[in-house]
Coordinates of C-alpha atoms and ligand atoms in Angstrom, one line a residue:
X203 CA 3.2 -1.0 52.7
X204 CA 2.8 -0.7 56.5
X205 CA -0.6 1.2 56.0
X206 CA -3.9 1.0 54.7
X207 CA -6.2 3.0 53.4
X208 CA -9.9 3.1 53.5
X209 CA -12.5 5.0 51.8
X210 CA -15.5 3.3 54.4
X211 CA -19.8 4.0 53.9
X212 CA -20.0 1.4 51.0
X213 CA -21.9 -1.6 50.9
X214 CA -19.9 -4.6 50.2
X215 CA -20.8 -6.8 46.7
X216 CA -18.8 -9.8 45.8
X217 CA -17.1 -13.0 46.4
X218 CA -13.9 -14.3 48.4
X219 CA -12.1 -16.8 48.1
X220 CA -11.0 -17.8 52.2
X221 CA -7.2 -18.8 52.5
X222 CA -6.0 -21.6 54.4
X223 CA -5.6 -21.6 58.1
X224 CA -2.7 -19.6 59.8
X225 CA -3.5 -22.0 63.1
X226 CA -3.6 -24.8 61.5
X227 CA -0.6 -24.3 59.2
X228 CA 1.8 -23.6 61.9
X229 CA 1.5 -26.6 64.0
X230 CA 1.5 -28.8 61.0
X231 CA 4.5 -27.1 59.6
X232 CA 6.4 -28.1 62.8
X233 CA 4.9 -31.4 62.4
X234 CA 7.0 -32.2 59.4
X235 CA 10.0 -32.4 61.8
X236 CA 8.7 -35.4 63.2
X237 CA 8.5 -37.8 59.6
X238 CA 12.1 -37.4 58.4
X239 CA 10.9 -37.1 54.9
X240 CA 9.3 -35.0 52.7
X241 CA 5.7 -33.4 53.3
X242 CA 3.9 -31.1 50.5
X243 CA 1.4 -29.0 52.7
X244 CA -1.0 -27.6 50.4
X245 CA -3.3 -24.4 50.8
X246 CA -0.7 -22.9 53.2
X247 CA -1.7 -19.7 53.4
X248 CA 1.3 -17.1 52.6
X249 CA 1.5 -14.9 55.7
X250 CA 4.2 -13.5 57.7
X251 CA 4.1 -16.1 60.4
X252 CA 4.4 -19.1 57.7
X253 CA 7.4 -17.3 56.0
X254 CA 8.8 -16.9 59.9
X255 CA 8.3 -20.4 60.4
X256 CA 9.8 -21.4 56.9
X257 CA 12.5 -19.0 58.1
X258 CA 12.9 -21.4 61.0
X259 CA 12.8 -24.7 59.5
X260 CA 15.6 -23.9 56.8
X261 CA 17.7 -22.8 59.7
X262 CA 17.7 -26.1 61.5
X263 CA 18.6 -27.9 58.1
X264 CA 15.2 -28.3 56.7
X265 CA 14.9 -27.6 52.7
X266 CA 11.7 -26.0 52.0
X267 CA 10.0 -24.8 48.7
X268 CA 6.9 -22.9 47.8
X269 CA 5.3 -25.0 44.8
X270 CA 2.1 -24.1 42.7
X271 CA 0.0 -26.0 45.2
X272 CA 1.4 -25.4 48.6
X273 CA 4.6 -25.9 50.3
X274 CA 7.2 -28.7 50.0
X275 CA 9.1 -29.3 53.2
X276 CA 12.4 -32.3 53.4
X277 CA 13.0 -32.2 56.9
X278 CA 14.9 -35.4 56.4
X279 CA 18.0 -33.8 57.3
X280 CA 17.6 -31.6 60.6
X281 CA 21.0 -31.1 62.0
X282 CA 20.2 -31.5 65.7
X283 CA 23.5 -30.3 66.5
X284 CA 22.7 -26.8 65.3
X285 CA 20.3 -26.1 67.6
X286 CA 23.0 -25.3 70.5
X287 CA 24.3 -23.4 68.6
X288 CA 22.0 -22.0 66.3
X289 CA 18.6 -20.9 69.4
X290 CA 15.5 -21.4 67.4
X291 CA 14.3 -17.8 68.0
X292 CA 10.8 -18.7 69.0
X293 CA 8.0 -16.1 68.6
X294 CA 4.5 -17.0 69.9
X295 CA 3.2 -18.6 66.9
X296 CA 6.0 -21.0 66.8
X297 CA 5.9 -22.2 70.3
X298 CA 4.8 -25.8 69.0
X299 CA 8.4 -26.4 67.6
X300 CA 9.3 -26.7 71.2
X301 CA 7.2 -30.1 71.4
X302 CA 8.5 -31.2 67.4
X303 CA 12.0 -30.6 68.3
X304 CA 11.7 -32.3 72.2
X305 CA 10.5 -35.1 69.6
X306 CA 12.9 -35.4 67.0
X307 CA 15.7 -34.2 68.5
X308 CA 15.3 -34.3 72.4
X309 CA 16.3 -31.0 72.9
X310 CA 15.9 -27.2 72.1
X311 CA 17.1 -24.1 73.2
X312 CA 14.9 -21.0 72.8
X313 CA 14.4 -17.6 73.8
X314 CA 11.6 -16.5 76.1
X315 CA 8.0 -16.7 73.8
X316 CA 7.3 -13.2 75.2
X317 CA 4.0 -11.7 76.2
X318 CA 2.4 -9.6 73.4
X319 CA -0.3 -6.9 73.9
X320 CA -3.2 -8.7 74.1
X321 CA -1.5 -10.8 77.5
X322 CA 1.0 -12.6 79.2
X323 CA 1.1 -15.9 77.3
X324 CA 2.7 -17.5 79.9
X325 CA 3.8 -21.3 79.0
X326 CA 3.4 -23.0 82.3
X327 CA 0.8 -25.8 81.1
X328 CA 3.1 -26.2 78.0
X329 CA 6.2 -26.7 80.6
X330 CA 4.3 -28.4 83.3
X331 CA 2.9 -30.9 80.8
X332 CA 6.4 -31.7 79.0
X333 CA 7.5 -32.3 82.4
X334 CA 5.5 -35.3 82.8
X335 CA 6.9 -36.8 79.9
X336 CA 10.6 -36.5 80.7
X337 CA 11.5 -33.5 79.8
X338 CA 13.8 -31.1 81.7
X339 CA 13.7 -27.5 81.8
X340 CA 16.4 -24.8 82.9
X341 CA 16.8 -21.0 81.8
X342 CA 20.0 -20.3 80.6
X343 CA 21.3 -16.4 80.3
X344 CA 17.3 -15.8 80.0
X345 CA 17.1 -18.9 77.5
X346 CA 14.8 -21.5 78.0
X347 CA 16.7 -24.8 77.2
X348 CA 14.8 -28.3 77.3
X349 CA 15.8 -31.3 77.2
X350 CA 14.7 -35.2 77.2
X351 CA 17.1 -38.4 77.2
X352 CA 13.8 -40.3 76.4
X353 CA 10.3 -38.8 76.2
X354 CA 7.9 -41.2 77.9
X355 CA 4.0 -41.0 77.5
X356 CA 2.3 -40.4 80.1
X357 CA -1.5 -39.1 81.7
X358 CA -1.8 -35.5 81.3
X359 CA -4.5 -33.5 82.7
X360 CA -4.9 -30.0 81.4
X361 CA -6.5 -27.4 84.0
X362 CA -7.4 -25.0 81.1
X363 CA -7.9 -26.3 77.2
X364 CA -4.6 -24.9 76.2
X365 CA -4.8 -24.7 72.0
X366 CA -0.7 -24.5 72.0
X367 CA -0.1 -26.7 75.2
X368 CA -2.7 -29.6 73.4
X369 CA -0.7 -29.3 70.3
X370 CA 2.7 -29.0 72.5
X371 CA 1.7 -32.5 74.0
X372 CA 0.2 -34.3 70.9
X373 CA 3.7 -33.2 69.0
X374 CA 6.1 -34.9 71.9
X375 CA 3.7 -38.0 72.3
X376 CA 3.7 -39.2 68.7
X377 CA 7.7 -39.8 69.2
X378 CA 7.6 -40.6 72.7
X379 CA 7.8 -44.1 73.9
X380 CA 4.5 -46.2 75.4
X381 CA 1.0 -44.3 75.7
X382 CA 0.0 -40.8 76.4
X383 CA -3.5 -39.8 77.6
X384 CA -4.4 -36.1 77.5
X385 CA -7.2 -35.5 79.1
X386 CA -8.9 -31.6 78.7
X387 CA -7.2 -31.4 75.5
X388 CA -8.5 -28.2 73.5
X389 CA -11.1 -28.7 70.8
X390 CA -10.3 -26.2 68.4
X391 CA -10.6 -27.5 64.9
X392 CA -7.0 -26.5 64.5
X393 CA -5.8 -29.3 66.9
X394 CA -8.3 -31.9 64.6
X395 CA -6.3 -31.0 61.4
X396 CA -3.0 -31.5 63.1
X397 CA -4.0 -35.0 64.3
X398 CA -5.7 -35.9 60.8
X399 CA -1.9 -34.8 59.6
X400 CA 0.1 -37.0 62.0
X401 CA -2.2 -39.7 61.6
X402 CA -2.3 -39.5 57.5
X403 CA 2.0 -40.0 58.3
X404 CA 0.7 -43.4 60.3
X405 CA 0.6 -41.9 64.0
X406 CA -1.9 -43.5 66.3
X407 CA -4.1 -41.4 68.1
X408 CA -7.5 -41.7 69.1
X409 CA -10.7 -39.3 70.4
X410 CA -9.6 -37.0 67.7
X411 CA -11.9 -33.8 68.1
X412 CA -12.8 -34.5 71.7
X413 CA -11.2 -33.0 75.2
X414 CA -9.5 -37.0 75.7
X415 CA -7.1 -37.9 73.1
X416 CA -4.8 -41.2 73.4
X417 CA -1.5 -41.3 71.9
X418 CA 0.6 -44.6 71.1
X419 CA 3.8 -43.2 70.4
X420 CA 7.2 -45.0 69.1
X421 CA 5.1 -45.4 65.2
X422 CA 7.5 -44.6 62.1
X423 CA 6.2 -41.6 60.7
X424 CA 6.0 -41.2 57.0
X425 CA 5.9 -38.0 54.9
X426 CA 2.6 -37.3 53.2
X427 CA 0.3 -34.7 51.4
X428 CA -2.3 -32.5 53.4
X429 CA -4.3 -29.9 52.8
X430 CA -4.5 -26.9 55.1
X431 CA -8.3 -26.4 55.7
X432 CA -9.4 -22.8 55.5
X433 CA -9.5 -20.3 57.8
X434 CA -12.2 -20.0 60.2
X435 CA -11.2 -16.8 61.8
X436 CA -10.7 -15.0 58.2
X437 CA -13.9 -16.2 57.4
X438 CA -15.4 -14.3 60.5
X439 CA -13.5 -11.2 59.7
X440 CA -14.8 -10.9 56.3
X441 CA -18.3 -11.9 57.4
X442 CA -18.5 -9.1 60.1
X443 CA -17.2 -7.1 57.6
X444 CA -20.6 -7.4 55.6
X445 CA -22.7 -7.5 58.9
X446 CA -20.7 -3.9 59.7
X447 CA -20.8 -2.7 56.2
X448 CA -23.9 -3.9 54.7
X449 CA -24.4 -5.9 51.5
X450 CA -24.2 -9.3 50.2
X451 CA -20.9 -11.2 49.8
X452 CA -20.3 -15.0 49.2
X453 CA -17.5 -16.2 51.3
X454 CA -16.1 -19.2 49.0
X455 CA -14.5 -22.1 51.0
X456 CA -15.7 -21.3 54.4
X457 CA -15.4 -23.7 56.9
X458 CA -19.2 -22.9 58.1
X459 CA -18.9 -26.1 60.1
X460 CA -16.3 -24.6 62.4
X461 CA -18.2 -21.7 62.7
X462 CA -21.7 -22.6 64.3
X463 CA -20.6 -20.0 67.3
X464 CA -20.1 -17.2 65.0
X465 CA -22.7 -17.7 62.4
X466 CA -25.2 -17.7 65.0
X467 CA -24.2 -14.2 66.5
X468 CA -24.1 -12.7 62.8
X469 CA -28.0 -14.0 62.2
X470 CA -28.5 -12.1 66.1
X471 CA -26.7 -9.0 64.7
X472 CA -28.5 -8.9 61.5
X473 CA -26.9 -11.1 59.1
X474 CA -29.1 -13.8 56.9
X475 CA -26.8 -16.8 56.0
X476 CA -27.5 -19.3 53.4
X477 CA -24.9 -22.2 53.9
X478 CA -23.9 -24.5 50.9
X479 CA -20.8 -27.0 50.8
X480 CA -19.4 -24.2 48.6
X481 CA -18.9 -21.2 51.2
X482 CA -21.6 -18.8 53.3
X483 CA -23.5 -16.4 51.6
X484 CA -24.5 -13.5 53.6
X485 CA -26.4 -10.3 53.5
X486 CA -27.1 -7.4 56.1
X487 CA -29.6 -5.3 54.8
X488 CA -29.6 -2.4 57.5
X489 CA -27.5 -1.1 60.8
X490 CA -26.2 -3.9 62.7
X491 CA -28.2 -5.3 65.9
X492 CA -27.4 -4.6 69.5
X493 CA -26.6 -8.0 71.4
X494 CA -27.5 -8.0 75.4
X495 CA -23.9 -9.9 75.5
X496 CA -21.4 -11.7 73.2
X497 CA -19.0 -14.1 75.8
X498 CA -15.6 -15.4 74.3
X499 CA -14.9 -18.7 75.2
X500 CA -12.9 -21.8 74.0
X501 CA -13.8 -23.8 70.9
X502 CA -16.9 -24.2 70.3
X503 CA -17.9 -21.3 72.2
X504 CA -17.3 -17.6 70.2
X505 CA -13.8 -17.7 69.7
X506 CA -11.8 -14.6 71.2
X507 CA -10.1 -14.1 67.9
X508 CA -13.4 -12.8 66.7
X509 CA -14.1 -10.6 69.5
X510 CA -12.7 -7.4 68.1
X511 CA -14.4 -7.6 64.6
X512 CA -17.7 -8.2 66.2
X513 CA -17.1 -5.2 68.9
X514 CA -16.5 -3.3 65.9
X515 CA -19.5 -3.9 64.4
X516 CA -21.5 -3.4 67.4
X517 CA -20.2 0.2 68.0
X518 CA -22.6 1.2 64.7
X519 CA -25.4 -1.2 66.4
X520 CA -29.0 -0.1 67.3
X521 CA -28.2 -0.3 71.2
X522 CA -26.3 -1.3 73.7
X523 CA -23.8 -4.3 73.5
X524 CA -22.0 -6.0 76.4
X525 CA -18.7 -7.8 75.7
X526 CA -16.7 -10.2 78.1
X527 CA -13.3 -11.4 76.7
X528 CA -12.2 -14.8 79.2
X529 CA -9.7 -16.0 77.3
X530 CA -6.9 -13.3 77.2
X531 CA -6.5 -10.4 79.9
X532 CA -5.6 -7.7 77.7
X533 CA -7.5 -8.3 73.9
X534 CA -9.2 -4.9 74.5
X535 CA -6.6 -2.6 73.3
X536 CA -8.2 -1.1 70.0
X537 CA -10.7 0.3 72.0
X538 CA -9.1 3.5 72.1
X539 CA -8.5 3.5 68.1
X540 CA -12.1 2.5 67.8
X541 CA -13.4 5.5 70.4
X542 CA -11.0 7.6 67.5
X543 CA -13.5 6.8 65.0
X544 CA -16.7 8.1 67.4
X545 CA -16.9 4.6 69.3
X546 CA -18.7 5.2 72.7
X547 CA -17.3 2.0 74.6
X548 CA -17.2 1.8 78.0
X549 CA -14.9 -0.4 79.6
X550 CA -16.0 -2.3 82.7
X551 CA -13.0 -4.0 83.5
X552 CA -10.3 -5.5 81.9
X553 CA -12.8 -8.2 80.7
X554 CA -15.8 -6.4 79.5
X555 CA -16.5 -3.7 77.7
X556 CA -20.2 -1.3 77.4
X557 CA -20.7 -0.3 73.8
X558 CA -23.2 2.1 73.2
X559 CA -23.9 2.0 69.5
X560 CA -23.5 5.2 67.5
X561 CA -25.7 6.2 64.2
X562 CA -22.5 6.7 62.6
X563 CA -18.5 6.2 62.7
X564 CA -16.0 8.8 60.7
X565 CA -12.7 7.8 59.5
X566 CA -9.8 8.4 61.6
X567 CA -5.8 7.5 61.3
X568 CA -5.3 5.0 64.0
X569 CA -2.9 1.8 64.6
X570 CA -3.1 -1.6 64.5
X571 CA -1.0 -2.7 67.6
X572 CA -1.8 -6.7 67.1
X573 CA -3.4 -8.9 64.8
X574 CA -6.6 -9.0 64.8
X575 CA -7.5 -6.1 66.6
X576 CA -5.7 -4.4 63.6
X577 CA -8.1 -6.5 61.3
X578 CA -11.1 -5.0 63.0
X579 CA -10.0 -1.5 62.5
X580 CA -9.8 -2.4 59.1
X581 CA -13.2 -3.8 58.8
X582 CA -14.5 -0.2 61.2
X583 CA -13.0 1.8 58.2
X584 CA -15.6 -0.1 55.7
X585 CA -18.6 0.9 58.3
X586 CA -17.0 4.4 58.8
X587 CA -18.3 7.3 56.7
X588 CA -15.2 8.9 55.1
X589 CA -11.4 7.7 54.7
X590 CA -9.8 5.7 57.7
X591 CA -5.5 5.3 57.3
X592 CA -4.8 2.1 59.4
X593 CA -0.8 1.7 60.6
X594 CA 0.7 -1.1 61.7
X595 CA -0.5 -3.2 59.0
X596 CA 2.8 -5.9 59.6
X597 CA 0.9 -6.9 62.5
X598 CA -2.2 -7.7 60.1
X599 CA -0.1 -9.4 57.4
X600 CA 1.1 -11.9 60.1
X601 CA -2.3 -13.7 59.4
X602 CA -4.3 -11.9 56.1
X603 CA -2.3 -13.1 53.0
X604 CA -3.8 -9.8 51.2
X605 CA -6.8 -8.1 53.4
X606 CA -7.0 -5.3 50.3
X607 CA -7.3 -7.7 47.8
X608 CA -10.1 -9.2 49.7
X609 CA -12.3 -6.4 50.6
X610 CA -11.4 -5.2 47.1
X611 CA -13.1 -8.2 45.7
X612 CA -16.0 -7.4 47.6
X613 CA -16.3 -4.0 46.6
X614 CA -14.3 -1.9 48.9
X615 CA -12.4 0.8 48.6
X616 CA -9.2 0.1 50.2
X617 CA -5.3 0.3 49.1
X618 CA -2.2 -0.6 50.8
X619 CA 0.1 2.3 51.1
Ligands
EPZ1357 C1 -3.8 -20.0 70.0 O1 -2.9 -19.3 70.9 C2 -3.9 -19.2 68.8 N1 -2.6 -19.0 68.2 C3 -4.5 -17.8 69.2 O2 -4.7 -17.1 68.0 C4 -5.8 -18.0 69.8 O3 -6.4 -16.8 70.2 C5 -5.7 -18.9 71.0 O4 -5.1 -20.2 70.6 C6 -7.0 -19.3 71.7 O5 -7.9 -19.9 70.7 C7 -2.1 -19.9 67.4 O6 -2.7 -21.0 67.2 C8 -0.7 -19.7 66.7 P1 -3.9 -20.8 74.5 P2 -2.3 -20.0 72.3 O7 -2.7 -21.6 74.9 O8 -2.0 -21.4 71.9 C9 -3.3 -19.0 78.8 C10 -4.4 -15.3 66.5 O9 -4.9 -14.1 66.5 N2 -2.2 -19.9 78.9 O10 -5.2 -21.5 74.2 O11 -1.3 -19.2 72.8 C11 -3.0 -17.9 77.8 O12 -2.3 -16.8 78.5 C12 -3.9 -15.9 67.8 O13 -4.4 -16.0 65.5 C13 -1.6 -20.1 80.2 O14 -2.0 -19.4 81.2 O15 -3.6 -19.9 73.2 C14 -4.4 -17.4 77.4 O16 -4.9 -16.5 78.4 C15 -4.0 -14.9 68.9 N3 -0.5 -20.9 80.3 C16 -5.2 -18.7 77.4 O17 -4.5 -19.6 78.2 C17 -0.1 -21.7 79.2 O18 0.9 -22.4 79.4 C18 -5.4 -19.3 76.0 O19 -4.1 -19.6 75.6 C19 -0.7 -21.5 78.0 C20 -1.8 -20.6 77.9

């Protein structure tokens, strides 16, 4: 199951239904912590990271079941004392336990959130913020340990709209005591859904969906139903993959309102998009478009988990496309898979890369070596004359529930192996 096969140079036909939201489930899931009761989170999507963070919550005393509509969490009994013991192993996507747990139970102890390929992912906002509010930090025998006698709001200013650091703060504030201001707070719709959770289990926070939010902390927090919206970043991968491909697919659920950045680059690279309440509908009658330059920036610029679907695409354009990544130092890594295929990119620097369009891309084994640079190779084997054998495919199920299925339902030709 750790590859994927692709028989590529076939126009796509169909209709998807989008899952829900790996980055908004995964904050919201460590949300639950905070109520004490019982949450039923509904359209979680069922990817590796939610099982992880399912993994996680069990171990720190939470019960937690999958149900028809979504998943039931009781985190009303959260042994606290566990967690000397018992180091919440924290990967990347589950840094934002580190501000639920500060909250509920004032302390955590974790391993390092290493760096993965695409970059450092240093957690010096997340720390230096936390700070502000009371909490201590120390390593440990290489563990980060935290800790807070009382959190306290406070006025944060972020340097750099942090999506992780943002929901770090709001997670802390909504226990702490008094008022917290954060001001460059992340817009991503992400960190909307996670405040229109706490808020729906009687938080107060206000400027939700701008770069200021206020915070009145020391509320009771309730349990509550919430549905996980869908996910915007899917969406785009499966929309590329029609740009890329060619065709005419119908993207059900699609959250086209979070997506004005990247619905307007797929209209420049060829794509015409008719939007309804129900989903996108899009078709890309010939070989993608050259674009002068596609920039990555926070939301609700073009988001940088999009930037290797639409390199991909634009390695089978009708020119030359420029590409700067600014939001992590290393997201060009399937570059060399893609140049496997017959890619001609140039890279610039570490972030910007030349891509000199080709007629035509052959299939090629190559490896996924991260998320969603794996997801673009996936959606290069659709564009790719011949069969393309994609490895490394756990990094893709970390945020695809079933990418086979999908493309499958539009027509593709792809199996899991
Ligand atoms: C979230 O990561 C997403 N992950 C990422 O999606 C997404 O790419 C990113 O936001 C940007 O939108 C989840 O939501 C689980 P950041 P996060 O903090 O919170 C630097 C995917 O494919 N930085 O906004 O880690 C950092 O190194 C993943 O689904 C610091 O320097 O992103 C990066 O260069 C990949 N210090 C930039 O900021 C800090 O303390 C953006 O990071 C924190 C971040």
């Amino acid at each position: 199951m750790d590859s994927i096969r692709i028989q590529g140079g076939v126009a796509l036909q169909g209709k998807v239904r989008i899952q829900g939201s790996k980055n908004a489930a995964l904050p919201i899931l460590a949300a639950t912590l905070l109520t004490g009761e019982s949450s039923l989170i509904k359209n979680c999507p069922r990817i590796a990271d939610v099982y992880a963070m399912v993994s996680l919550l069990k171990g720190i005393g939470c019960t937690v079941n999958w149900q028809e509509n979504g998943l039931c969490i009781d985190a009303s009994s959260v042994n606290c004392e566990e967690l000397g013991a018992e180091a919440v192993t924290c990967m990347r996507s589950s840094l934002c336990l580190l501000g639920a747990l500060i909250g509920r139970c004032g302390r955590i102890s974790m391993e390092h959130p290493g760096g993965c390929v695409i970059g450092q992912r240093p957690i010096d906002l997340h720390i230096g913020a936390l700070r502000q509010m009371g909490v201590e930090f120390r390593e440990e025998e290489g563990r980060l340990m935290a800790e807070a006698d009382k959190l306290c709001g406070a006025h944060i200013s972020l340097p750099f709209p942090s999506v992780g650091a943002t929901e770090n703060v709001v997670l802390a504030a909504v226990l702490a005591e008094g008022e917290t201001v954060l001001e460059g707070a992340a817009l991503e719709p992400e960190i909307t859904a996670l405040c229109q959770y706490l808020k729906n289990c009687g938080a107060e926070i206000e400027g939700v969906g701008t770069g200021r939010l206020v915070i009145r902390g020391g509320r009771r927090l309730y349990g509550t139903d919430f549905p996980v919206p869908a996910d915007r970043i899917v969406a785009g991968t499966y929309l590329f993959g029609c740009i890329g491909a060619g065709g005419s697919v119908f993207l059900e659920d699609a959250p086209w309102e979070e997506m004005g950045a990247v619905l307007e680059l797929a209209e420049r690279m060829g794509g015409r998009l008719c939007i309804s309440k129900e989903g996108i509908y899009v078709q890309a009658p010939g070989r993608p478009r050259a674009v002068e330059c596609i920039e990555t920036a926070p939301y609700p610029g073009f988001p940088t988990d999009l930037q290797s679907m639409a390199l991909a695409v634009a390695a089978l354009a009708d020119g030359e496309s420029r590409i700067k990544e600014t939001i992590f130092e290393n997201r060009f890594r399937v570059v060399e898979e893609l140049r496997r295929m017959g890619a001609q990119i140039e890279e610039q620097d570490g972030s910007m890369v030349l891509v000199h369009g080709v007629k035509s891309l052959h299939g090629a084994s190559v490896e996924a070596r991260e998320l969603r640079g794996g997801a673009a190779l996936v959606v290069a084997g659709l564009m790719a004359q011949g069969e393309t054998t994609v490895t490394g495919c756990k990094f893709i199920y970390r945020g695809y529930e079933n990418i086979c299925r999908d493309f499958r339902e539009l027509g593709a030709r792809v199996t899991s192996a």
